Protein backbone atom coordinates (compact mmCIF):
# COMPACT_ATOMS: atom_id res chain seq x y z
CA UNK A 1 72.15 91.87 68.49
CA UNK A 2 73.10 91.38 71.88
CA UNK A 3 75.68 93.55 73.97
CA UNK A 4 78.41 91.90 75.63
CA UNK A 5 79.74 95.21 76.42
CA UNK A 6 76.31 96.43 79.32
CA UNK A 7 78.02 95.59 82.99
CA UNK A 8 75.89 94.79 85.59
CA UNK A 9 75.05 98.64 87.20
CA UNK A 10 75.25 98.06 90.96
CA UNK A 11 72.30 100.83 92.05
CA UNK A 12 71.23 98.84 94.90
CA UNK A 13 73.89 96.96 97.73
CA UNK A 14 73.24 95.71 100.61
CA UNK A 15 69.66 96.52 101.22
CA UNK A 16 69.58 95.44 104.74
CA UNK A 17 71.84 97.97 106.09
CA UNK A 18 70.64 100.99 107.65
CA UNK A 19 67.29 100.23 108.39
CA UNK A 20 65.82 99.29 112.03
CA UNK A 21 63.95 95.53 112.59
CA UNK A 22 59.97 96.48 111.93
CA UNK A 23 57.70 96.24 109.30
CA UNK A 24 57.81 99.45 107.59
CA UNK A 25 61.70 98.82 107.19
CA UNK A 26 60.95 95.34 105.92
CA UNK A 27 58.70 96.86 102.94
CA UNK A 28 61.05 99.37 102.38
CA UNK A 29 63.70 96.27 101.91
CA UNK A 30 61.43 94.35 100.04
CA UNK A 31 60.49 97.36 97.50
CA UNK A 32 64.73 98.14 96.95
CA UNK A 33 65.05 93.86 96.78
CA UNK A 34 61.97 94.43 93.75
CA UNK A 35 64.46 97.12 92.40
CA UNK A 36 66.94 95.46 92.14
CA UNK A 37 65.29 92.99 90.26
CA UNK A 38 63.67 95.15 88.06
CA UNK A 39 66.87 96.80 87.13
CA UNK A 40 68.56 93.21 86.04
CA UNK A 41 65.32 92.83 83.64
CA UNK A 42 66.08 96.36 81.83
CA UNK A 43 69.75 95.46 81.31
CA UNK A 44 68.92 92.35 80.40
CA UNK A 45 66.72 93.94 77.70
CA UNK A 46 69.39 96.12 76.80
CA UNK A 47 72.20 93.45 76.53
CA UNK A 48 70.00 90.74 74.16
CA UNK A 49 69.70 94.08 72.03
CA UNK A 50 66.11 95.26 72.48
CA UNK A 51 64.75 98.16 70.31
CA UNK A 52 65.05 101.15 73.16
CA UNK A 53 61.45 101.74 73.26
CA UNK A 54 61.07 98.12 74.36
CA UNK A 55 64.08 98.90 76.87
CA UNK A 56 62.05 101.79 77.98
CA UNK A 57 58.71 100.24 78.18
CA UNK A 58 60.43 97.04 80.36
CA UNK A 59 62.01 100.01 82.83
CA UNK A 60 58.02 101.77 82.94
CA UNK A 61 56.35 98.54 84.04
CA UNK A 62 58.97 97.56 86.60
CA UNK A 63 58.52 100.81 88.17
CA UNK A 64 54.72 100.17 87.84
CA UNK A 65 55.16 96.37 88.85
CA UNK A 66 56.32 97.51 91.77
CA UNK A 67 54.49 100.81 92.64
CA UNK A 68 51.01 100.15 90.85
CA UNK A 69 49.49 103.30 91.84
CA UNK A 70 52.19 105.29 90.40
CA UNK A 71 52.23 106.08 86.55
CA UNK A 72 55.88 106.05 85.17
CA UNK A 73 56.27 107.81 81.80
CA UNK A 74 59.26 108.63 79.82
CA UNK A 75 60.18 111.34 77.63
CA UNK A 76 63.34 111.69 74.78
CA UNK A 77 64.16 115.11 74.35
CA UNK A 78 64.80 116.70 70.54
CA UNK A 79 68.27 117.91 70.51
CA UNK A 80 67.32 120.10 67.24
CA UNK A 81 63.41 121.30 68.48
CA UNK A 82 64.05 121.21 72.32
CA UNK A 83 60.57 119.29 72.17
CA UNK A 84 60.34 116.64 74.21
CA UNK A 85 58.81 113.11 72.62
CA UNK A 86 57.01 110.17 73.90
CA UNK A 87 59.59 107.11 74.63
CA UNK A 88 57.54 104.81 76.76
CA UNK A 89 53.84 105.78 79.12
CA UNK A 90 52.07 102.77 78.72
CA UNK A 91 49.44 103.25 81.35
CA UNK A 92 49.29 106.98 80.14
CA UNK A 93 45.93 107.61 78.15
CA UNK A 94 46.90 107.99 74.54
CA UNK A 95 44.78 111.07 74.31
CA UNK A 96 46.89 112.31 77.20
CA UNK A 97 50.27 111.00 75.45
CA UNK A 98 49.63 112.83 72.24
CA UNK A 99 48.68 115.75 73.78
CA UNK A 100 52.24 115.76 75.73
CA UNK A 101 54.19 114.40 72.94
CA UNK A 102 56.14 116.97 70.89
CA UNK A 103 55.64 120.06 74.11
CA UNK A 104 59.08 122.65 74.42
CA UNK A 105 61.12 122.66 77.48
CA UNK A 106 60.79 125.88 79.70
CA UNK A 107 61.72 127.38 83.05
CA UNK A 108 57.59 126.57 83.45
CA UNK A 109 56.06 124.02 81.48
CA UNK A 110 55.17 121.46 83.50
CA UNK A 111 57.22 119.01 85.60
CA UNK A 112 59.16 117.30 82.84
CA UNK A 113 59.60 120.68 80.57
CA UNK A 114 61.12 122.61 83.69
CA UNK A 115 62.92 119.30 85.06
CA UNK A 116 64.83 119.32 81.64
CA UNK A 117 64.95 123.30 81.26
CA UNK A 118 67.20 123.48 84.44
CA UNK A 119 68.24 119.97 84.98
CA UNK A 120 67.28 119.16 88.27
CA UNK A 121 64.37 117.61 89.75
CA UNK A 122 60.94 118.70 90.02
CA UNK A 123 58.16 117.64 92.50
CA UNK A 124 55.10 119.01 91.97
CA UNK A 125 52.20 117.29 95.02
CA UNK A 126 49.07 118.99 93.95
CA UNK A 127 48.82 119.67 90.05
CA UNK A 128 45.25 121.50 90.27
CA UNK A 129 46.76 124.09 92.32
CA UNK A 130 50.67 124.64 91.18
CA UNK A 131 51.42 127.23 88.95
CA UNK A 132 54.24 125.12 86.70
CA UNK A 133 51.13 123.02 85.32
CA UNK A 134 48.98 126.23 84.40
CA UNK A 135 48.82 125.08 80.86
CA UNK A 136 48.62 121.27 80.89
CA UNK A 137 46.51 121.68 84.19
CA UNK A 138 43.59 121.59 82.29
CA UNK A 139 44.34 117.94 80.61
CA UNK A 140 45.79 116.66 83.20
CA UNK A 141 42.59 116.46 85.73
CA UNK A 142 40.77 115.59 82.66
CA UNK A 143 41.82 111.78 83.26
CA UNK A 144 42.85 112.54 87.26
CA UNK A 145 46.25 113.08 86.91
CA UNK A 146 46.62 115.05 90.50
CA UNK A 147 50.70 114.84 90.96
CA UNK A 148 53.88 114.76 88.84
CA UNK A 149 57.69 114.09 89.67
CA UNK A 150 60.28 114.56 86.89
CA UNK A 151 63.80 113.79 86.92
CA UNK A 152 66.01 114.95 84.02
CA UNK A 153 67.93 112.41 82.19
CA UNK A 154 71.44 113.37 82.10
CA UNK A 155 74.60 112.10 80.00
CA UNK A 156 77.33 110.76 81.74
CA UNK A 157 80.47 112.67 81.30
CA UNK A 158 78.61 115.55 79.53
CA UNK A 159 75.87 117.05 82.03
CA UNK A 160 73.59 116.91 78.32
CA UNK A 161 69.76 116.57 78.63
CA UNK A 162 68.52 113.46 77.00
CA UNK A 163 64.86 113.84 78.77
CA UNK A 164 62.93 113.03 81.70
CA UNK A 165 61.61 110.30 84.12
CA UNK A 166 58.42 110.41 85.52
CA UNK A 167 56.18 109.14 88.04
CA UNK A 168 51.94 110.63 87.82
CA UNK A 169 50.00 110.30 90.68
CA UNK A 170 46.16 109.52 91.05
CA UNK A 171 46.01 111.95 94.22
CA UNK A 172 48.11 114.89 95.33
CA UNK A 173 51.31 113.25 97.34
CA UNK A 174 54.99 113.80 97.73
CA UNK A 175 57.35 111.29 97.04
CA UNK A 176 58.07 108.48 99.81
CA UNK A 177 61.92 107.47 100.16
CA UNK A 178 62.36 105.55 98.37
CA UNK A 179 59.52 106.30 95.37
CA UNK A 180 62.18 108.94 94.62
CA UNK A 181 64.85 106.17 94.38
CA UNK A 182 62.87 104.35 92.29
CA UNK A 183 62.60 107.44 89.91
CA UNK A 184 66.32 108.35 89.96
CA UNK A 185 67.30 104.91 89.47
CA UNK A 186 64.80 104.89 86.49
CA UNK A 187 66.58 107.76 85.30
CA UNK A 188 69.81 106.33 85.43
CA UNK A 189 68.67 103.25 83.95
CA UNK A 190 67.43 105.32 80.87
CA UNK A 191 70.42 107.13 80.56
CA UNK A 192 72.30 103.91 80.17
CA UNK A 193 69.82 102.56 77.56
CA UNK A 194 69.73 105.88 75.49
CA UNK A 195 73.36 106.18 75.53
CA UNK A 196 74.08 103.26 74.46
CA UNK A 197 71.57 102.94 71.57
CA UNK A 198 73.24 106.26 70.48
CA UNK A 199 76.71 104.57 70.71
CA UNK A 200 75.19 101.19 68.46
CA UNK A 201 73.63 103.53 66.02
CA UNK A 202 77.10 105.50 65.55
CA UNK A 203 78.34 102.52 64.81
CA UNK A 204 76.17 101.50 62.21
CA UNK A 205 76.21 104.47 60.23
CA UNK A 206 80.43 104.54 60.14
CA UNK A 207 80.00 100.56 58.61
CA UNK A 208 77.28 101.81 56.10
CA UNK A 209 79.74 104.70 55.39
CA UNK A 210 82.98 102.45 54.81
CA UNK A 211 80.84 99.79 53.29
CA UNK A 212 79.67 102.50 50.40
CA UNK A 213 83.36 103.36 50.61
CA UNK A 214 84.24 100.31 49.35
CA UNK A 215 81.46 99.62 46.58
CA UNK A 216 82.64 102.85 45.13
CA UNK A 217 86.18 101.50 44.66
CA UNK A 218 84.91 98.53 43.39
CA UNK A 219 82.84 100.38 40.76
CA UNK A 220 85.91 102.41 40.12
CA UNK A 221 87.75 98.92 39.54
CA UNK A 222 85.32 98.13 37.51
CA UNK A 223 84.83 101.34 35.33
CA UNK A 224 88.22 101.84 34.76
CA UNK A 225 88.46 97.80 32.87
CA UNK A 226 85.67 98.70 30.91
CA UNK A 227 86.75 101.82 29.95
CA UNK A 228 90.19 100.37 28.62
CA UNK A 229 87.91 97.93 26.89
CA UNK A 230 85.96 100.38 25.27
CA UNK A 231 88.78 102.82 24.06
CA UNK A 232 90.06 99.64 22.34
CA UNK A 233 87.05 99.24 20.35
CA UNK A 234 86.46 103.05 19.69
CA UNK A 235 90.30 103.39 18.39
CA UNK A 236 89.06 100.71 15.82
CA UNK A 237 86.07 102.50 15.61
CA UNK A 238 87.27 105.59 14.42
CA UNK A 239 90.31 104.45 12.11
CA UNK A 240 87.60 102.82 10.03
CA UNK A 241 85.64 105.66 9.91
CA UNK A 242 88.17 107.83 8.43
CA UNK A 243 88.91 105.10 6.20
CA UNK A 244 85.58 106.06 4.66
CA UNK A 245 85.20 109.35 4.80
CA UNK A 246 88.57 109.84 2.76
CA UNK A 247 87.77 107.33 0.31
CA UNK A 248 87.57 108.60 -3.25
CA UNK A 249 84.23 109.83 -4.70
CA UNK A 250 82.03 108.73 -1.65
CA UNK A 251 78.81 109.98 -1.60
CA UNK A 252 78.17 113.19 0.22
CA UNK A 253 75.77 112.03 2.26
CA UNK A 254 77.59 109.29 3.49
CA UNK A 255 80.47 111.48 4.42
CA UNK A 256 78.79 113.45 6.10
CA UNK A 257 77.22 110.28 8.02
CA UNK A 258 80.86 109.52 8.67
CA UNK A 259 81.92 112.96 9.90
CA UNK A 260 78.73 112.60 12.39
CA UNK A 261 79.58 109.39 13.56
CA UNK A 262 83.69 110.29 14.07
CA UNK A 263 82.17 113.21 16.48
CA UNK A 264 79.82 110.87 18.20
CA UNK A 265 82.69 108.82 18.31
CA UNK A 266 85.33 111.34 19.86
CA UNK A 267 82.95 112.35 22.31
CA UNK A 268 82.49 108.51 23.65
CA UNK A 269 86.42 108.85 24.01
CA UNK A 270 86.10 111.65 26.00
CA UNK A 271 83.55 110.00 28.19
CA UNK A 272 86.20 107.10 28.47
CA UNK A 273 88.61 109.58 30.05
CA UNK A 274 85.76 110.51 32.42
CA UNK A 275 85.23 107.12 33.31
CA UNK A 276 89.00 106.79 34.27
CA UNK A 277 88.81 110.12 36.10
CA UNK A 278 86.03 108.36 38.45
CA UNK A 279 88.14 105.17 38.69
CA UNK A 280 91.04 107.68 39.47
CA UNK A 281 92.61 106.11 36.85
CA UNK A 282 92.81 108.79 34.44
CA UNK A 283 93.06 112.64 34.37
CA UNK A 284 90.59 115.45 33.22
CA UNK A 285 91.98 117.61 30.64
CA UNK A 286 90.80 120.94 32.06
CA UNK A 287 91.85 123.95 29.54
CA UNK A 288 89.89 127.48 28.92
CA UNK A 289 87.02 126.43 26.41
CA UNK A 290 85.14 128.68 24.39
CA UNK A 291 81.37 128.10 25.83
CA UNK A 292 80.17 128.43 22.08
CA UNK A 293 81.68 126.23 20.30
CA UNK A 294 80.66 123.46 23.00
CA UNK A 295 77.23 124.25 22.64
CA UNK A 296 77.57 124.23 18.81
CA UNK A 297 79.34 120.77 18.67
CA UNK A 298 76.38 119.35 21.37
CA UNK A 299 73.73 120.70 19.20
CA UNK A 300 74.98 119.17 16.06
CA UNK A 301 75.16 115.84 17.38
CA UNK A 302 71.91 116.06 18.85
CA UNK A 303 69.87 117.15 15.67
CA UNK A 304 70.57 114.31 14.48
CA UNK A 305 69.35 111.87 17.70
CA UNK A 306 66.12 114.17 18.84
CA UNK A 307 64.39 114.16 15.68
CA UNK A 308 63.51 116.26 12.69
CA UNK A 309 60.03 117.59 15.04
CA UNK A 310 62.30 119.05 17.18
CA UNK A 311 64.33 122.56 16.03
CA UNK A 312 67.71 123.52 18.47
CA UNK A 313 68.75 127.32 18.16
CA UNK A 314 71.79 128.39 19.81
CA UNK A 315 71.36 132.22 20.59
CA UNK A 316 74.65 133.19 21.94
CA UNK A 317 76.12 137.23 23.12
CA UNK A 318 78.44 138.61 20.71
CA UNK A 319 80.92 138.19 23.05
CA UNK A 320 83.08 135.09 23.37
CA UNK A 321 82.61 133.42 27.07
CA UNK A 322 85.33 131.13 28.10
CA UNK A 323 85.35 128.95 30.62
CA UNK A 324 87.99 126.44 32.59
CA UNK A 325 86.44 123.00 32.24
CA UNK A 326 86.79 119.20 30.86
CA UNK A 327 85.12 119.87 27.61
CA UNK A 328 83.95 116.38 27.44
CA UNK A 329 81.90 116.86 30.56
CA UNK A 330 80.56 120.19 30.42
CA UNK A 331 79.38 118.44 26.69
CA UNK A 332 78.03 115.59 28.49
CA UNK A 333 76.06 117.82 30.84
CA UNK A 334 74.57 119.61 28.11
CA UNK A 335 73.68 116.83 26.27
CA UNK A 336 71.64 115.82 29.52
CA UNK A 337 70.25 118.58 29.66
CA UNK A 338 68.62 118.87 26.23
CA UNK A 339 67.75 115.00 26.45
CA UNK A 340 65.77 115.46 29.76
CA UNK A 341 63.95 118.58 28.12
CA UNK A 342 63.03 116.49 25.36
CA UNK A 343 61.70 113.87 27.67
């Protein structure tokens, strides 16, 4: 979805100014003019609502577009881990990448790890022989990797490391004028993109979170008019079933069916009331119950459902335990509970 919010970010103005009529100036014009361009293309990206590794990967190959010896790569750093994770090096070897992907921030690990430990730039010109690279060195010559600059990605307002810029180098070489431009406006670039992905994805989750708001009022809504339903048709329920079990001479076994089936029955009232407690329709009737007899009245409803394979003891302490509950859902979690061990 596209951003109408990204403003153009004016990094480069007036390119001319400053620099003396010859050629070197003129290149030096020409690479900020190729900037400039470069820049529009990543905001571009960001405003139609790219992915941000395809914002990052557009910002890498402008850089490389326009400096095709140099090797951009970008790294996101972990807030939780402190490691710092691949975001866009697609000239990098992927050997190399996964090799770098996932490494800790120090005061010495490399150019990016010590550019984000102390958040400030780091220029190393000759990898074989500086002592920041002593563990990576290795690797690094390995596919002639010779010099690294890293620039730490910083938040706006907030000074907070998001990760690091960089530009690898085939031989060892300090940064030219306006190379190190290009990498601090790559940085800044970044930051804008990674900030405001952050901002989107904020956003998202709070309308996930109000839209599950919302479908649990309308379940509520809807529990609480089929719970009214449903105490209707257990009141009838139940009057007819002590209709029965006080009519004259009935067989015993019948009565006793009834008895069973006015329990089963009570307790689906009770699980009415629960349904009107989630609707916050109702109110739980929370009293001091004596654990016992709740385990007791669950167990004789459930001989009857589990099956005659199955025996239930209760084995309780001689003495009484009490608890402050909604007997009709401490039931219901027992009930559960036995059901599931069953299963």
């Amino acid at each position: 979805m596209a951003n109408e919010n990204v403003k153009p970010l004016r990094l480069i103005e007036n390119v001319e100014a400053g620099y003396p009529d010859s050629s070197e100036s003129r290149l030096r014009i020409n690479e900020l003019e190729s900037l400039q361009e470069g820049q529009n293309r990543v905001l571009n990206s960001l405003a139609r609502g790219d992915k941000l590794e395809t914002i990052l990967e557009v910002l890498a190959n402008v850089i490389q577009e326009i400096y095709p010896t140099l090797i951009p790569s970008i790294l996101l750093l972990d807030q939780e881990t402190k490691q710092l994770r691949l975001g866009a090096a697609p000239s990098l070897p992927d050997h190399y990448n996964s090799l770098i992907d996932g490494v800790e921030i120090g005061p010495d690990l490399g150019s990016c790890g010590t550019a984000a430990y102390h958040k400030r730039e780091v220029i190393v010109s000759d990898i074989k022989n500086d002592p920041l690279w002593r563990e990576f060195r290795d690797v690094a010559l390995q596919y002639n990797l010779r010099a690294c600059w890293s620039v730490p990605i910083l938040t706006e307002e907030t000074n907070v490391v998001l990760g690091t810029f960089a530009m690898y180098y085939h031989e060892p070489k300090e940064p030219s004028e306006n190379e190190l431009y290009a990498i601090r406006m790559g940085a800044k670039l970044a930051q804008i993109a990674i900030e405001q992905k952050r901002t989107e994805s904020e956003k998202l989750e709070l309308q996930k979170q109000l839209m599950h708001v919302q479908k649990m009022d309308a379940i509520g809504v809807l529990a609480a008019g089929l719970a009214h339903d449903l105490n209707n048709a257990l009141t009838l329920l139940q009057g007819h079933l002590e209709l029965i079990g006080n009519y004259p001479d009935i067989d015993p076994d019948l009565k006793r069916s009834s008895e069973l089936a006015l329990v089963g029955s009570d307790r689906a009232t009770k699980l009415v009331k629960q349904f009107l407690g989630f609707a916050q329709k109702g109110s739980y009737d929370v009293r001091a119950e004596r654990m016992e007899g709740l385990l007791s009245e669950s167990i004789d409803f459930l001989e009857k459902v589990i099956g005659s394979n199955i025996k239930l003891d209760l084995l309780t302490d001689e003495q009484d335990l009490f608890v402050e509950c909604d007997s009709a859902q401490i039931q219901q979690v027992i009930v559960n509970l036995l059901l599931n061990a069953k299963q």
